[in-house]
Each structure stands twice: as structure tokens, then as C-alpha cells.
Amino acid sequence: MNDNDQTPKTIGPNTQLVRAGYDPFDYHGFINPPTVRASTVLFPDAKTMETHGQKYTYATRGTPTTDALCQAVNELEGAAGTIIVPSGLAAVTLAFLTYLSPGDHALVVDSVYGNVRHFCDTMLSRFGITVEYYDPSVGVAIEALIKPNTKLVHLEAPGSNTFEIQDVPAIAAVARRHGAVVTMDNTWATPLYFRPLDFGVDISIQASTKYPAGHADILLGTISANAEHWKRLRQANGALGICGAADDSYQVLRGLRTMGVRLERHRTSALEIAEWLEKRDDVARVLYPALPSFPGHEIWKRDFKGASGVFSFVLTVEPNQDFKTKAQAFLDGLSLFGLGYSWGGFPSLALHVDLSDRRILQAPDEGPLLRLHIGLEDVADLKADLDSGFRASQK
Ligand SMILES: *Cc1c(COP(=O)(O)O)cnc(C)c1O
């Protein structure tokens, strides 16, 4: 920020999104930062080279483009430092590799993003790290699960596909008292609707692939640390040589500028559709923290500033009807909702959720679970499309 910066001390979230991370007068007044594609950075003389006496030394350690995104995410998360990695999955795995060593024990929420479980059960177990899955509703009772070698507690709230809300401040306080680092995957809420570090979390993780990128065309992840844990994260990042590309970082920074208005639209459309689904006889249950009927709603209301556009619902089945056949008939009846993984982009998406890898949580028994991402289309069109799905599933 330049000296005559007139930004007021407290600014609204959308104002912050528009300004965060980059001062146009650092680069001739151009509104957006340059996309610096780089490996080598030149030094003016041998002495500067020997002492690394300048801001940039090699592009794995950052460029003006990646710095602008890191700085923006720092401001949004209230973090001491942020690193960029090539995907949301890499953001979680790198955080685990940073803080875990052979012989350690980690507690990971059972509603964790599925590929993280795969990483824990294959790579981490090969490295001699024990991972135990816990019930998202555990709260302060997490204390009973902590062992002398518990070094990390991982949260994700709401949980992937089933959207359980966790009592983040309660779990974080217990974990920290026992000397475990607290990591949280905050992809669903984004720092706009929840700031993990304000609730006692040490490391906040985002799949920027989702709402920050916003256009279903970028893979990127960010890991943001508080002051206590930043140095070790930065060292691990340097040791592993995992970094984000300039073009992707540029696109995610560009996406952040409009993330507030996009999320507002995802949020209001998702709530309208969730309420509409909840009233139908062919829907057994809607799993969306913004609905008062959802078990975690009170904690969500206490801690979160908003809800994003992805949620699930349970389709009602007739006695003896096969769940998978019913779910696939519904999905094949849709034409505006695309069938695809990920979410957070402009188009609506749907899929049949597979919960077979859960250790503690049970899949709903009333019928198949379908996940929707409500995109930026008109709500009336999306309801009409879902109506077609319901009709197709009745045949
Ligand atoms: C999508 C997602 C990820 C992984 O992000 P990618 O960029 O697709 O690897 C991680 N965590 C959560 C909660 C996600 O939804």
C-alpha cells in the first residue's frame, strides 16, 4: 500500500475483495498485476547474488503475481502467511506433510474430502503415521481421543457431501491445549463466510479451484498459517518445491474480485431451492446448514456469516426400490445441471454421493443422497430442471 492510501481501517468484505493483495501504483497504475511467467531472476552483481539481497531470487520462491494472490488471501484469512499449491488436494496433503512425522497420530474428521482419506490411508500410513477418524459432532469430547503423540487435528466444516457442522472453537481449543496443530479445510465457506484463524484454527486451507476461481477452469489451492506456524509451512514449501503457476494465480486473484457477488447469488438461489426441495414428498431430507431443520444449524448461525451454494438431499424411494437405479434415473432426467465433479463455478452440477468409505458416519437409509451445486442460472429454470429429474425418477 502506498503512503497516501486512503483505505479506511474497517472496510466491508466486498470492498476488501476489490482491493486485497495488490496496489495498482506498484505497477504503473494498472488495475491488475502483471502475469510474471518466470524461473530465473537476475541479480545485478555477485554480492547481491551471494547474499540473496533482493526481494525475488527464483520463481519457486514467489513472483509479483503469486505474491499478489498470497497477500490477498492473507488479508481475507487474517493470516501471517499463505502458500500456493497446484490443487486443493495438494493444499491438504502438503499441510499434513508439514506438521506430521513418523510415529505421530492425527485425528481427521470422518466427513473429510474423500481424496484426503485416500492420502491418509496410503501415503501417511506408509510413512508410519496413524490416522484416526472422528465424528464431526464430537465437540469438546475430542479430548478423549487425544493421545500423547497426537500432533494434528484436521477439521472440515461443513463436511464433504453430508455437510455436518463442527464446533470449531471447542475442538480447536482442546487440540491446542494438547499441543496439536489444528488444520481446517474451509473450502465450502471461503474466508468470506468463515475465518478459521479467528476461531482458534492454526492453518486454513482452501481449494481455490472452487469459488475463488469461480469458472470451473482452474486448479489451485492455498494454505494460510497463523504467526506461530508460518515459518514451518514456508520451509516445507521450499523443501518440496511445490508451487502455483503464474497464470493460475492471476486467474484466481481475478476471481476473488467478484467472489462476493457470485457467492451472494449462489447463496440466495441455493437457499430458495433447498427450501423448495424440503417441502416435496419425493424428498426425504435436505442437508444444508442454512436450513433451521438441519442438525448443525444453530452452530452454523453462531459462527458462519453465510452459506455457499452446494448441498445434498435424500430422494424418497418406494419400498424395495434400488437406490442407485433411482438416483441415476433422476440424474439422467436433468439437462441444465451437469453431471460432474467439483463445484464453485458458474454452472449448476449434480451427482450421486458415494459414502461407502465412511468409518463412523452412516449413509442415510431413506434413499440415495444427491449433491447439488447451485450455479448462477435463473432459479425458475433450475427448479424446472429438477422437476424433470423427479419425473424421470418416478418412471
Ligand atoms: C474440491 C475440494 C478439494 C480438492 O480441490 P482440488 O483443487 O479439486 O484438488 C479439497 N477439499 C474440499 C472440501 C473440496 O471440496
XYZ file of C-alpha atoms and ligand atoms in Angstrom:
410
model
C 0.000 0.000 0.000
C 1.315 3.443 -0.830
C 1.720 6.177 1.798
C -1.260 8.256 0.731
C -3.585 5.253 0.829
C -6.993 6.446 1.995
C -8.438 2.998 2.772
C -10.483 3.196 5.999
C -9.378 0.872 8.814
C -12.501 -1.304 8.689
C -13.911 -1.971 5.265
C -16.718 -4.203 4.087
C -15.987 -7.655 2.667
C -16.686 -6.676 -0.940
C -14.506 -3.575 -0.672
C -11.783 -5.781 0.740
C -12.154 -8.286 -2.119
C -11.806 -5.500 -4.685
C -8.603 -4.120 -3.163
C -6.856 -7.030 -1.439
C -3.302 -8.022 -2.254
C -2.204 -5.508 -4.819
C -1.719 -1.767 -5.111
C -2.121 -0.654 -8.754
C 0.547 2.050 -8.207
C 3.108 -0.671 -7.580
C 2.826 -1.291 -11.297
C 2.250 1.996 -13.144
C -1.420 2.258 -12.080
C -2.635 -0.775 -13.998
C -5.670 -2.167 -12.137
C -4.469 -5.789 -12.276
C -0.959 -7.091 -11.540
C 1.262 -8.371 -14.361
C 1.358 -12.129 -15.018
C 5.036 -12.821 -14.403
C 5.988 -16.114 -16.056
C 9.361 -16.968 -14.642
C 12.000 -19.304 -13.429
C 15.247 -17.260 -13.409
C 15.518 -13.896 -11.689
C 18.683 -11.869 -12.445
C 20.893 -10.268 -9.801
C 22.713 -7.024 -10.590
C 26.062 -8.230 -9.165
C 27.790 -11.189 -7.490
C 27.493 -9.788 -3.977
C 23.695 -9.411 -4.239
C 23.542 -12.918 -5.647
C 25.631 -14.356 -2.803
C 23.539 -12.691 -0.096
C 20.184 -13.091 -1.858
C 19.937 -9.365 -1.188
C 16.810 -8.642 -3.207
C 13.101 -9.388 -2.929
C 12.881 -12.096 -5.621
C 15.554 -14.770 -6.138
C 13.938 -17.688 -8.001
C 10.357 -18.190 -9.096
C 9.670 -21.267 -6.916
C 10.004 -18.772 -4.022
C 7.400 -16.370 -5.396
C 6.822 -13.767 -8.082
C 4.901 -10.453 -8.088
C 1.862 -12.382 -9.397
C 1.850 -15.151 -6.794
C 2.697 -12.602 -4.073
C -0.383 -10.551 -5.001
C -2.602 -13.623 -4.534
C -0.842 -14.690 -1.304
C -1.189 -11.188 0.096
C -4.888 -11.041 -0.848
C -5.550 -14.395 0.836
C -3.572 -13.265 3.929
C -5.847 -10.250 4.225
C -9.018 -12.308 3.754
C -7.959 -15.080 6.168
C -6.243 -12.817 8.711
C -3.109 -14.966 8.215
C 0.612 -14.374 8.792
C 1.474 -16.108 5.522
C -0.028 -18.089 2.643
C 1.468 -20.522 0.162
C 0.011 -21.516 -3.201
C -0.051 -25.126 -4.408
C -1.349 -26.694 -7.635
C -4.667 -28.069 -6.286
C -6.948 -28.092 -3.273
C -5.966 -31.690 -2.562
C -2.272 -30.721 -2.578
C -3.090 -27.958 -0.072
C -4.324 -30.534 2.446
C -1.590 -33.103 1.768
C 1.182 -30.500 1.989
C -0.196 -29.218 5.294
C -0.183 -32.789 6.671
C 3.370 -33.423 5.414
C 4.497 -30.162 7.028
C 3.335 -30.963 10.549
C 3.426 -34.785 10.777
C 6.397 -37.144 11.291
C 6.767 -40.929 11.577
C 5.225 -42.205 14.825
C 2.694 -39.362 15.034
C -1.051 -39.760 15.420
C -3.539 -37.496 13.617
C -7.264 -37.013 14.162
C -9.184 -36.413 10.929
C -12.917 -35.727 10.713
C -14.889 -38.630 9.207
C -16.719 -36.296 6.801
C -13.372 -35.277 5.246
C -12.977 -34.732 1.494
C -12.629 -38.299 0.128
C -9.253 -37.946 -1.580
C -7.717 -36.742 1.693
C -8.813 -40.013 3.309
C -7.116 -41.879 0.476
C -3.885 -39.920 1.116
C -4.062 -40.722 4.853
C -4.742 -44.422 4.339
C -1.995 -44.912 1.748
C 0.892 -42.379 1.929
C 0.646 -41.359 5.594
C 0.277 -44.941 6.753
C 3.329 -45.884 4.638
C 5.249 -43.116 6.446
C 4.296 -44.628 9.833
C 1.696 -42.012 10.717
C -1.550 -43.284 12.291
C -4.757 -41.540 11.279
C -7.929 -41.942 13.299
C -11.275 -40.638 12.012
C -13.633 -38.864 14.430
C -17.317 -37.969 14.455
C -17.843 -34.337 13.277
C -20.267 -33.747 16.169
C -17.575 -34.637 18.757
C -17.100 -31.093 20.187
C -15.065 -30.945 23.429
C -15.258 -34.769 23.675
C -12.357 -34.818 21.191
C -10.225 -34.699 24.354
C -10.877 -38.427 24.929
C -9.383 -39.242 21.509
C -6.144 -37.320 22.010
C -3.039 -39.412 22.631
C 0.413 -38.320 23.772
C 1.575 -38.491 20.111
C -1.425 -36.651 18.581
C 0.235 -33.911 16.557
C -2.536 -32.755 14.224
C -6.315 -32.371 14.308
C -7.982 -31.790 10.942
C -11.419 -30.236 10.572
C -13.651 -29.697 7.605
C -16.929 -27.869 8.209
C -19.379 -28.328 6.745
C -18.216 -31.864 5.900
C -17.920 -33.029 2.290
C -21.227 -34.259 0.806
C -23.097 -34.555 4.132
C -22.420 -31.002 5.431
C -22.046 -31.702 9.174
C -21.124 -28.551 11.067
C -18.350 -28.825 13.667
C -17.916 -26.841 16.868
C -14.664 -25.373 15.583
C -13.683 -23.190 18.588
C -14.347 -26.033 21.057
C -12.314 -28.623 19.126
C -9.504 -26.165 18.347
C -9.139 -25.135 21.995
C -8.783 -28.748 23.181
C -6.349 -29.657 20.391
C -4.139 -26.652 21.039
C -4.095 -27.286 24.773
C -2.595 -30.689 23.935
C -0.023 -29.197 21.568
C -1.584 -30.441 18.313
C -1.661 -28.203 15.253
C -5.225 -27.504 14.085
C -5.809 -27.559 10.322
C -9.135 -26.821 8.656
C -10.403 -27.244 5.117
C -12.573 -24.127 4.700
C -13.410 -24.557 1.013
C -17.224 -24.561 1.407
C -17.492 -21.257 3.293
C -14.488 -19.371 1.874
C -12.969 -16.746 4.222
C -15.904 -14.515 3.322
C -18.348 -16.653 5.324
C -15.964 -18.175 7.893
C -12.457 -17.207 9.058
C -10.919 -20.293 10.725
C -7.958 -18.449 12.278
C -10.391 -16.233 14.244
C -11.791 -19.419 15.857
C -8.524 -20.953 17.087
C -7.513 -22.842 13.938
C -3.784 -22.643 13.059
C -3.896 -23.497 9.351
C -6.739 -22.557 6.983
C -6.942 -24.458 3.702
C -8.838 -23.506 0.539
C -9.404 -25.291 -2.735
C -9.199 -22.071 -4.784
C -10.419 -24.324 -7.599
C -13.948 -23.756 -6.254
C -15.398 -20.284 -5.509
C -12.215 -18.181 -5.727
C -11.572 -19.359 -9.310
C -15.316 -19.489 -9.920
C -15.283 -20.544 -13.566
C -14.562 -24.310 -13.446
C -11.322 -23.820 -15.381
C -8.529 -23.590 -12.772
C -6.973 -25.969 -10.220
C -5.234 -24.244 -7.294
C -5.017 -24.418 -3.511
C -3.931 -22.091 -0.719
C -2.635 -22.836 2.776
C -2.686 -19.952 5.243
C -0.942 -20.068 8.616
C -1.038 -18.029 11.804
C 2.201 -16.419 13.047
C 3.150 -19.436 15.175
C 3.035 -21.931 12.298
C 4.006 -19.837 9.286
C 7.760 -20.427 9.364
C 7.487 -24.222 9.259
C 4.923 -24.094 6.447
C 7.132 -21.819 4.385
C 10.134 -24.096 4.957
C 8.174 -27.205 3.921
C 7.009 -25.439 0.776
C 10.604 -24.570 -0.108
C 11.794 -28.099 0.652
C 9.160 -29.750 -1.520
C 9.319 -27.294 -4.426
C 5.558 -27.351 -4.859
C 4.284 -24.017 -6.128
C 1.411 -22.490 -8.095
C 1.733 -21.210 -11.658
C 1.585 -17.506 -12.522
C -1.357 -17.790 -14.941
C -3.479 -19.765 -12.482
C -2.610 -17.373 -9.647
C -3.586 -14.425 -11.833
C -6.942 -16.036 -12.662
C -7.711 -16.821 -9.025
C -6.889 -13.239 -7.960
C -9.193 -12.035 -10.740
C -11.884 -14.439 -9.489
C -11.593 -13.082 -5.929
C -12.635 -9.601 -7.113
C -16.136 -10.886 -7.945
C -16.379 -13.707 -5.409
C -18.590 -11.692 -3.034
C -21.333 -11.019 -5.582
C -21.122 -14.531 -7.001
C -21.394 -16.113 -3.539
C -24.361 -13.896 -2.710
C -26.133 -15.217 -5.794
C -25.125 -18.874 -5.123
C -26.324 -18.456 -1.521
C -29.764 -16.967 -2.213
C -30.512 -19.374 -5.083
C -29.324 -22.396 -3.067
C -31.488 -21.434 -0.078
C -34.554 -20.931 -2.269
C -34.073 -24.316 -3.934
C -33.261 -26.090 -0.641
C -36.480 -24.730 0.923
C -38.456 -25.762 -2.161
C -36.974 -29.286 -2.054
C -37.684 -29.629 1.655
C -41.438 -29.199 1.054
C -41.657 -32.016 -1.522
C -42.984 -35.507 -0.779
C -40.350 -37.073 -3.051
C -37.564 -35.594 -0.861
C -36.886 -37.268 2.494
C -34.343 -34.741 3.823
C -32.266 -31.749 2.767
C -28.726 -31.461 4.161
C -27.909 -27.736 4.136
C -26.604 -25.869 7.206
C -28.661 -22.745 6.358
C -31.939 -24.650 6.929
C -33.293 -24.462 10.525
C -34.203 -28.178 10.222
C -30.516 -29.165 9.775
C -28.890 -30.553 12.959
C -25.864 -28.197 12.878
C -27.902 -25.084 12.066
C -27.507 -23.355 15.471
C -23.706 -23.659 15.476
C -23.629 -22.581 11.831
C -25.664 -19.479 12.740
C -23.366 -18.764 15.684
C -20.081 -18.974 13.731
C -20.686 -18.535 9.991
C -21.605 -15.357 8.101
C -23.257 -17.188 5.208
C -23.802 -20.416 3.301
C -22.479 -21.236 -0.128
C -24.263 -22.965 -2.999
C -23.539 -26.662 -2.524
C -25.758 -29.026 -0.500
C -27.320 -32.506 -0.654
C -30.764 -34.052 -0.406
C -32.137 -37.552 0.106
C -34.520 -38.785 -2.547
C -37.532 -40.736 -1.233
C -37.772 -44.299 -2.558
C -40.660 -46.775 -2.672
C -40.213 -49.951 -0.595
C -37.748 -52.337 -2.286
C -36.678 -49.737 -4.863
C -32.954 -49.791 -5.689
C -31.183 -46.591 -4.533
C -28.710 -46.468 -7.409
C -31.312 -47.036 -10.139
C -33.484 -44.288 -8.648
C -30.562 -41.836 -8.334
C -29.331 -42.457 -11.867
C -32.824 -42.034 -13.336
C -33.054 -38.668 -11.546
C -29.632 -37.522 -12.817
C -30.366 -38.654 -16.370
C -33.579 -36.596 -16.297
C -31.589 -33.358 -15.792
C -30.373 -31.155 -18.621
C -29.298 -27.818 -17.046
C -27.477 -29.460 -14.150
C -24.279 -31.020 -15.471
C -23.037 -34.345 -14.108
C -19.517 -33.633 -12.936
C -17.116 -33.380 -10.008
C -16.030 -30.235 -8.210
C -18.207 -27.149 -7.722
C -17.944 -23.375 -7.199
C -18.089 -22.463 -10.868
C -20.904 -20.647 -12.688
C -22.842 -23.736 -13.875
C -25.032 -25.979 -11.742
C -23.840 -29.553 -11.127
C -25.324 -32.737 -9.673
C -24.020 -36.143 -8.597
C -24.959 -39.277 -6.671
C -22.917 -39.260 -3.456
C -20.965 -42.394 -2.550
C -20.457 -42.680 1.216
C -19.033 -46.203 1.243
C -15.649 -45.025 2.603
C -17.083 -43.537 5.816
C -15.863 -45.191 9.023
C -18.195 -43.698 11.611
C -20.977 -41.837 9.844
C -23.738 -43.874 8.224
C -25.227 -43.103 4.815
C -28.899 -42.014 5.000
C -31.162 -45.092 4.878
C -34.295 -43.392 3.451
C -32.912 -43.213 -0.083
C -29.991 -42.159 -2.284
C -28.073 -38.971 -1.469
C -27.745 -36.456 -4.302
C -25.431 -33.434 -4.165
C -26.262 -30.227 -5.988
C -24.141 -27.210 -6.734
C -26.461 -24.300 -7.449
C -24.852 -22.156 -10.127
C -25.645 -18.697 -11.435
C -28.613 -19.666 -13.671
C -32.174 -18.427 -13.035
C -33.785 -20.259 -10.127
C -37.041 -20.894 -12.038
C -35.087 -22.726 -14.760
C -33.209 -24.812 -12.181
C -36.452 -25.777 -10.404
C -37.988 -26.805 -13.734
C -34.908 -28.915 -14.467
C -35.082 -30.603 -11.050
C -38.798 -31.240 -11.684
C -37.775 -33.145 -14.828
C -35.353 -35.178 -12.707
C -38.100 -36.063 -10.206
C -40.447 -37.065 -13.053
C -37.755 -39.218 -14.661
C -37.018 -40.948 -11.337
C -40.700 -41.853 -10.902
C -40.892 -43.912 -14.082
C -12.700 -29.905 -4.161
C -12.208 -29.981 -2.780
C -10.871 -30.214 -2.525
C -9.868 -30.503 -3.612
O -9.693 -29.448 -4.500
P -8.995 -29.764 -5.926
O -8.485 -28.444 -6.360
O -10.102 -30.297 -6.792
O -7.916 -30.757 -5.681
C -10.457 -30.225 -1.210
N -11.327 -30.028 -0.199
C -12.633 -29.806 -0.417
C -13.540 -29.591 0.736
C -13.129 -29.778 -1.713
O -14.423 -29.597 -1.911
